[in-house]
Short mmCIF file of C-alpha atoms in Angstrom, two decimals:
data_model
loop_
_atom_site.label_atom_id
_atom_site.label_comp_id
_atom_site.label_asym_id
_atom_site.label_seq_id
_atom_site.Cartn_x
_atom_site.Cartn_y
_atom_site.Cartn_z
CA UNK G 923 74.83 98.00 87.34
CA UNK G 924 77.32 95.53 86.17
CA UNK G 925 79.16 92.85 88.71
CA UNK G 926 82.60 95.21 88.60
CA UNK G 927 81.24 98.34 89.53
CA UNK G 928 79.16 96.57 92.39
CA UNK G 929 81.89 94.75 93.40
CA UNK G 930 83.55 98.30 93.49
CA UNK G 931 81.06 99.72 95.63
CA UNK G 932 81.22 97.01 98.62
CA UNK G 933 84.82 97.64 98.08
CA UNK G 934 84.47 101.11 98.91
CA UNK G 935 82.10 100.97 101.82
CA UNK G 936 84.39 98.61 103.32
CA UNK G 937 87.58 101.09 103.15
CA UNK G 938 85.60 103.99 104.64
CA UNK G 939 84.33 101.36 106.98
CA UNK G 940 87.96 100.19 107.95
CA UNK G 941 88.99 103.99 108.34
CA UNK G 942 86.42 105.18 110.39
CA UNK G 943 87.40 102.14 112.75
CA UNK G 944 91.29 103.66 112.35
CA UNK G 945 89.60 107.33 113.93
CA UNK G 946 88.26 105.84 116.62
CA UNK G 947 90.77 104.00 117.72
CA UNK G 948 93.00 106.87 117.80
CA UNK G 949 89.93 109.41 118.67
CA UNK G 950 89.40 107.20 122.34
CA UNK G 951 93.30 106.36 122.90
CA UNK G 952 93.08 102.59 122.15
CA UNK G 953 95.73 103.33 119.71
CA UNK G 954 98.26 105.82 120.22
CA UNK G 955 99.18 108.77 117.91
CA UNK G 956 102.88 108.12 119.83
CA UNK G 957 103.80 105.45 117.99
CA UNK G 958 103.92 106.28 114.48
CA UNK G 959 105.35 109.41 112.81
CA UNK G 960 103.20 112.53 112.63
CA UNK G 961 104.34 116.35 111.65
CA UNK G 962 105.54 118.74 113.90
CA UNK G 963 104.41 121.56 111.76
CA UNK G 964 101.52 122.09 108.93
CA UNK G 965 100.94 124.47 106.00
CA UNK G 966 97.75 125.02 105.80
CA UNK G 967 97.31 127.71 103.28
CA UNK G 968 95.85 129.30 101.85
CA UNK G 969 95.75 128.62 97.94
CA UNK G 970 97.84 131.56 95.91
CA UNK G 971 99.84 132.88 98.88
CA UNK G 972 103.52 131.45 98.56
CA UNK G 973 103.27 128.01 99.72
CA UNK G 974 105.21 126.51 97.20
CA UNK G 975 107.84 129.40 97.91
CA UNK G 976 107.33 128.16 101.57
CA UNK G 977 107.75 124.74 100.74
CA UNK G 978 111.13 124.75 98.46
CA UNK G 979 112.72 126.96 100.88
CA UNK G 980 111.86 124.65 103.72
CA UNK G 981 112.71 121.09 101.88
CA UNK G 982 116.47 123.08 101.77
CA UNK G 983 116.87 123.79 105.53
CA UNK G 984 118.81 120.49 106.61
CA UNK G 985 116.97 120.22 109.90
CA UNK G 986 114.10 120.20 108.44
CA UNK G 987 112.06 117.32 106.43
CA UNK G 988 109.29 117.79 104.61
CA UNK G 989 106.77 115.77 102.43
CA UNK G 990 108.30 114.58 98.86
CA UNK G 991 104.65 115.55 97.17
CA UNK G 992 104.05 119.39 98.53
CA UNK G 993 100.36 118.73 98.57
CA UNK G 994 99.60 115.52 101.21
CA UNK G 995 95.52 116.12 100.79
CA UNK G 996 95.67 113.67 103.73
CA UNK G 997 92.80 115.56 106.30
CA UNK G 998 91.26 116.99 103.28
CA UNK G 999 90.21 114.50 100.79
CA UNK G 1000 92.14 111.04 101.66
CA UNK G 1001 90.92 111.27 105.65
CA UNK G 1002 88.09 108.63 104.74
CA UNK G 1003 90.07 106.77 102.53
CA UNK G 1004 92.81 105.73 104.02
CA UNK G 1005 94.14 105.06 107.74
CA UNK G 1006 96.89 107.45 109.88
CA UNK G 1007 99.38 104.71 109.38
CA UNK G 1008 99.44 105.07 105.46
CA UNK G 1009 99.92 108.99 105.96
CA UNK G 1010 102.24 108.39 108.71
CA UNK G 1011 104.48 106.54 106.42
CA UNK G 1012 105.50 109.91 104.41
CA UNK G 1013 107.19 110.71 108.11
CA UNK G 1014 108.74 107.50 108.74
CA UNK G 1015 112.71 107.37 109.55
CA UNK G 1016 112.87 111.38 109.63
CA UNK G 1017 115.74 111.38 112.78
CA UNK G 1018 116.65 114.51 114.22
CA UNK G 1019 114.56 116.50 111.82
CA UNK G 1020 111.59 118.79 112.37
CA UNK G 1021 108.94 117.30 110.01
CA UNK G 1022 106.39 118.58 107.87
CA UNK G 1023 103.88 118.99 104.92
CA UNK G 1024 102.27 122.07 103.38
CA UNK G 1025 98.54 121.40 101.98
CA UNK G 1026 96.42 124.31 101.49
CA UNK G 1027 93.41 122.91 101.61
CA UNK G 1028 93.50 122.45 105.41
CA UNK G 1029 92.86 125.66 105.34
CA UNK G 1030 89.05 124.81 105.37
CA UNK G 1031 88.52 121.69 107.46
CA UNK G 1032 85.77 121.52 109.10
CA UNK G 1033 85.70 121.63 113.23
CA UNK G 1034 85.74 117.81 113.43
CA UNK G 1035 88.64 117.09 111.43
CA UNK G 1036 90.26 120.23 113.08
CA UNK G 1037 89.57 118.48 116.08
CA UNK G 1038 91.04 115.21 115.11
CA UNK G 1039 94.35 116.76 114.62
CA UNK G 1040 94.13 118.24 118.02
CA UNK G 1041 93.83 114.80 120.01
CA UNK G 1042 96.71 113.16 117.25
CA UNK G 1043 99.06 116.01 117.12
CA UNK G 1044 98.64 118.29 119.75
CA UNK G 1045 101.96 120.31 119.60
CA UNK G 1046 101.99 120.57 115.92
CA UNK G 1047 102.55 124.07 114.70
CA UNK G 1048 100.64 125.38 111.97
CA UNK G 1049 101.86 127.82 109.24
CA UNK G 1050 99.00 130.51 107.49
CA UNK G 1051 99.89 132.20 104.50
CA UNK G 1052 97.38 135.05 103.83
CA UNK G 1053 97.44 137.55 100.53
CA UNK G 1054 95.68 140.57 99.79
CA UNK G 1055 92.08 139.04 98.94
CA UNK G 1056 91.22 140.86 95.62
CA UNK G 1057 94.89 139.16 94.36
CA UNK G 1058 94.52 136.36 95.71
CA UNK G 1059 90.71 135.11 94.36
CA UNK G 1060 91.71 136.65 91.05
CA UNK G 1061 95.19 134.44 91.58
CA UNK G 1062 92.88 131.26 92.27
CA UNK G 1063 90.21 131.68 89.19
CA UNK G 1064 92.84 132.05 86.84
CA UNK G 1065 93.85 128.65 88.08
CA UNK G 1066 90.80 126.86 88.49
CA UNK G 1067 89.18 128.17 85.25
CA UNK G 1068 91.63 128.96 82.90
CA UNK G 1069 95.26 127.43 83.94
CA UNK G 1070 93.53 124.11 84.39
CA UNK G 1071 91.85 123.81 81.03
CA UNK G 1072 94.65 125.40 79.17
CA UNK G 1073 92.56 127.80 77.61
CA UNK G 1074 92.19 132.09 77.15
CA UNK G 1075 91.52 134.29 79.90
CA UNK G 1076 89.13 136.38 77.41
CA UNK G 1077 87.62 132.84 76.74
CA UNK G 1078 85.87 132.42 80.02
CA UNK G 1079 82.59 133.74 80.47
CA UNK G 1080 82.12 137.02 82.99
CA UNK G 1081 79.53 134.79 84.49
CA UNK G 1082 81.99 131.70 85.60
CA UNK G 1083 84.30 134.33 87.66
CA UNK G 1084 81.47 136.09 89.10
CA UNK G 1085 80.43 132.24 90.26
CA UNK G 1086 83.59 131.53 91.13
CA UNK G 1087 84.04 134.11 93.19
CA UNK G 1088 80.79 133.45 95.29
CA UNK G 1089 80.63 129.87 95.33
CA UNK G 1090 83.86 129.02 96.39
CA UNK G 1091 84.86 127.12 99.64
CA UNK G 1092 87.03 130.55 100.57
CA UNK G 1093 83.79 132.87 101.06
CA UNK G 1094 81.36 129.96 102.49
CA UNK G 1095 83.97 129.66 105.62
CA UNK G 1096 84.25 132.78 106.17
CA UNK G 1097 87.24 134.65 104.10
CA UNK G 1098 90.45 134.55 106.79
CA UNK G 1099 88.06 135.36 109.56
CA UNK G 1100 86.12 131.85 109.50
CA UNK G 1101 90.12 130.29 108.80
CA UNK G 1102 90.86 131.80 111.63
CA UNK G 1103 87.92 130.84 114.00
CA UNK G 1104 87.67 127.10 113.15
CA UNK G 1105 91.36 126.21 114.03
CA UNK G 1106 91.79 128.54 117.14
CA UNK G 1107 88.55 126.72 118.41
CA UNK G 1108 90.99 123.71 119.43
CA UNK G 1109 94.72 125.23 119.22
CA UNK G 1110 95.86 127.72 121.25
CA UNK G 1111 97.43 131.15 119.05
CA UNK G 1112 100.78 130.42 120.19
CA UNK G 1113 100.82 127.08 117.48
CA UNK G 1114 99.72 129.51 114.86
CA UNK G 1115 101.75 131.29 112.79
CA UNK G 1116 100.47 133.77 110.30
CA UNK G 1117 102.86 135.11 107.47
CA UNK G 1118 101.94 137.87 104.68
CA UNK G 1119 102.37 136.82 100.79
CA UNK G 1120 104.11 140.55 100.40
CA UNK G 1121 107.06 139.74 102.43
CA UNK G 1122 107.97 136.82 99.85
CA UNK G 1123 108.87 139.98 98.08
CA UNK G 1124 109.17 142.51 100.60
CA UNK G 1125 111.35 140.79 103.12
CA UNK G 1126 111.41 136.60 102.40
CA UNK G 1127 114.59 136.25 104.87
CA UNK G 1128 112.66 138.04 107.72
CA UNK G 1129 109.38 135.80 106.68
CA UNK G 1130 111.46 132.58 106.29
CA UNK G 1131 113.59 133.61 109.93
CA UNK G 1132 110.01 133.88 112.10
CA UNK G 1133 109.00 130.50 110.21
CA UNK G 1134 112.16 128.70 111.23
CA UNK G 1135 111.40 130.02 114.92
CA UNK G 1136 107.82 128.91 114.72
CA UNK G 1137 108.70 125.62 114.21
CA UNK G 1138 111.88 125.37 116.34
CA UNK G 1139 114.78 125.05 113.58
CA UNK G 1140 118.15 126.91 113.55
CA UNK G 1141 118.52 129.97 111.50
CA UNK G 1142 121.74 129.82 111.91
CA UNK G 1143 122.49 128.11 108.69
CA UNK G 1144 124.10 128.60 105.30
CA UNK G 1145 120.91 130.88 103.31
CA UNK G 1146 122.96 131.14 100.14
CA UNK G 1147 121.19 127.08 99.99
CA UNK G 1148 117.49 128.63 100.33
CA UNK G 1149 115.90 129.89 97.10
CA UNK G 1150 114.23 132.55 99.37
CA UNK G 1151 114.85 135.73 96.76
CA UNK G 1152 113.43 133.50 94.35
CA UNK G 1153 109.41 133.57 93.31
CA UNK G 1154 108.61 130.16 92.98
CA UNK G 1155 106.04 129.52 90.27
CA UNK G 1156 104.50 126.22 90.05
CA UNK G 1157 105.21 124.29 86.56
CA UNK G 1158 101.52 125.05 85.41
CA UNK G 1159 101.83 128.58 86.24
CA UNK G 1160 104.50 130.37 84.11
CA UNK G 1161 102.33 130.92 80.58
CA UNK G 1162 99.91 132.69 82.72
CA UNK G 1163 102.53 134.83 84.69
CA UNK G 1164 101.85 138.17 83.13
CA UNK G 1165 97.89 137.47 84.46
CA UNK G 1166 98.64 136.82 87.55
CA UNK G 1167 98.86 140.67 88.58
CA UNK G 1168 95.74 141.25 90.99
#
């Protein structure tokens, strides 16, 4: 091991170090949550059920502020990397908005970081996006083993989506059910809001309406600004469109 990559390691171990400290201190109230900007609401998910439809219609709403990047990854893979303060800072000088972000990885946190959340936000609303299952794991493979590498559906092996499809984090929680359990363990079902992918089609002004009463925003507003009869397709997604039928 060479002097950089050691040098990178203590570096390392003393970040995680640092932001365990930053938990604590927020976990047992010697710093408070108060005092910096947190969200009012979440998206937590899931993966392949409108949230980026949910999250240009929302960034449009002009009480409403959300996140420049859609996906934060803050609880999910930067929680033991780097302190509340840094993600706080995506919040700062949002006046007289109701503030946000939409990541739908949060979907699976475990109970602790679930917890966590609880003690820093505890009136934060959350937002759950669910699709029909079958559409929605066939939505997710075609991005995580074809979109990603840019390659043929007919070139993946039968095997991979068969592993896929048993392997991955949605089945080892617990499919919606598990989803479900873990975050109404510590907030109460009146925070939770659960919305259906077929109503982006079906009915996205009702769907986009009970969100903006969810999370306390007027709906008395101009809609002709909200792309809400619009299916928003991320960037990667479009070659693969015809695919992506369930």
């Amino acid at each position: 091991m060479d002097t950089m990559e050691i040098r990178n390691k203590i570096l390392n171990r003393i970040q995680k170090s640092y932001c365990r400290a930053d938990k604590l201190l927020y976990r047992y109230s010697i710093r408070s949550a108060k005092k910096i900007s947190l969200p009012d609401f979440l998206g937590i998910g899931i993966d392949k059920a409108g949230t980026t439809w949910l999250y240009e219609n929302l960034r449009m709403h002009p009480d409403i502020f959300v996140s420049r990047q859609k996906e934060l990854n803050y609880f999910d893979r930067d929680f033991n990397r780097k302190s509340l303060k840094f993600y706080s800072n995506n919040f700062k000088d949002c006046f007289n908005t109701v503030k946000g972000e939409i990541t739908p990885g949060y979907a699976y946190l475990s109970l602790d970081r679930i917890h966590f959340i609880r003690e820093v936000m505890p009136n934060v609303r959350l937002i759950l996006l669910v699709r029909n299952l079958i559409e929605q794991q066939w939505s997710f493979a075609l991005h995580q083993l074809v979109r990603r590498f840019n390659i043929k559906v007919d070139d993946v092996p039968m095997s991979e989506f068969f592993n896929f499809f048993k392997n991955n984090q949605f089945y080892r929680i617990g499919g919606y059910t598990g989803i479900m359990h873990r975050w109404l363990r510590h907030f109460p079902a009146e925070q939770f809001f659960v919305g259906f992918f077929e109503d982006i089609s079906q009915q996205p002004k009702k769907l986009l309406y009970n969100v903006f009463k969810h999370i306390g925003v007027s709906c008395d507003i101009d809609w002709k600004l909200l792309p809400y009869n619009k299916m928003i397709i991320p960037p990667a997604g479009r070659k693969y469109r015809g695919c992506d039928t369930g």
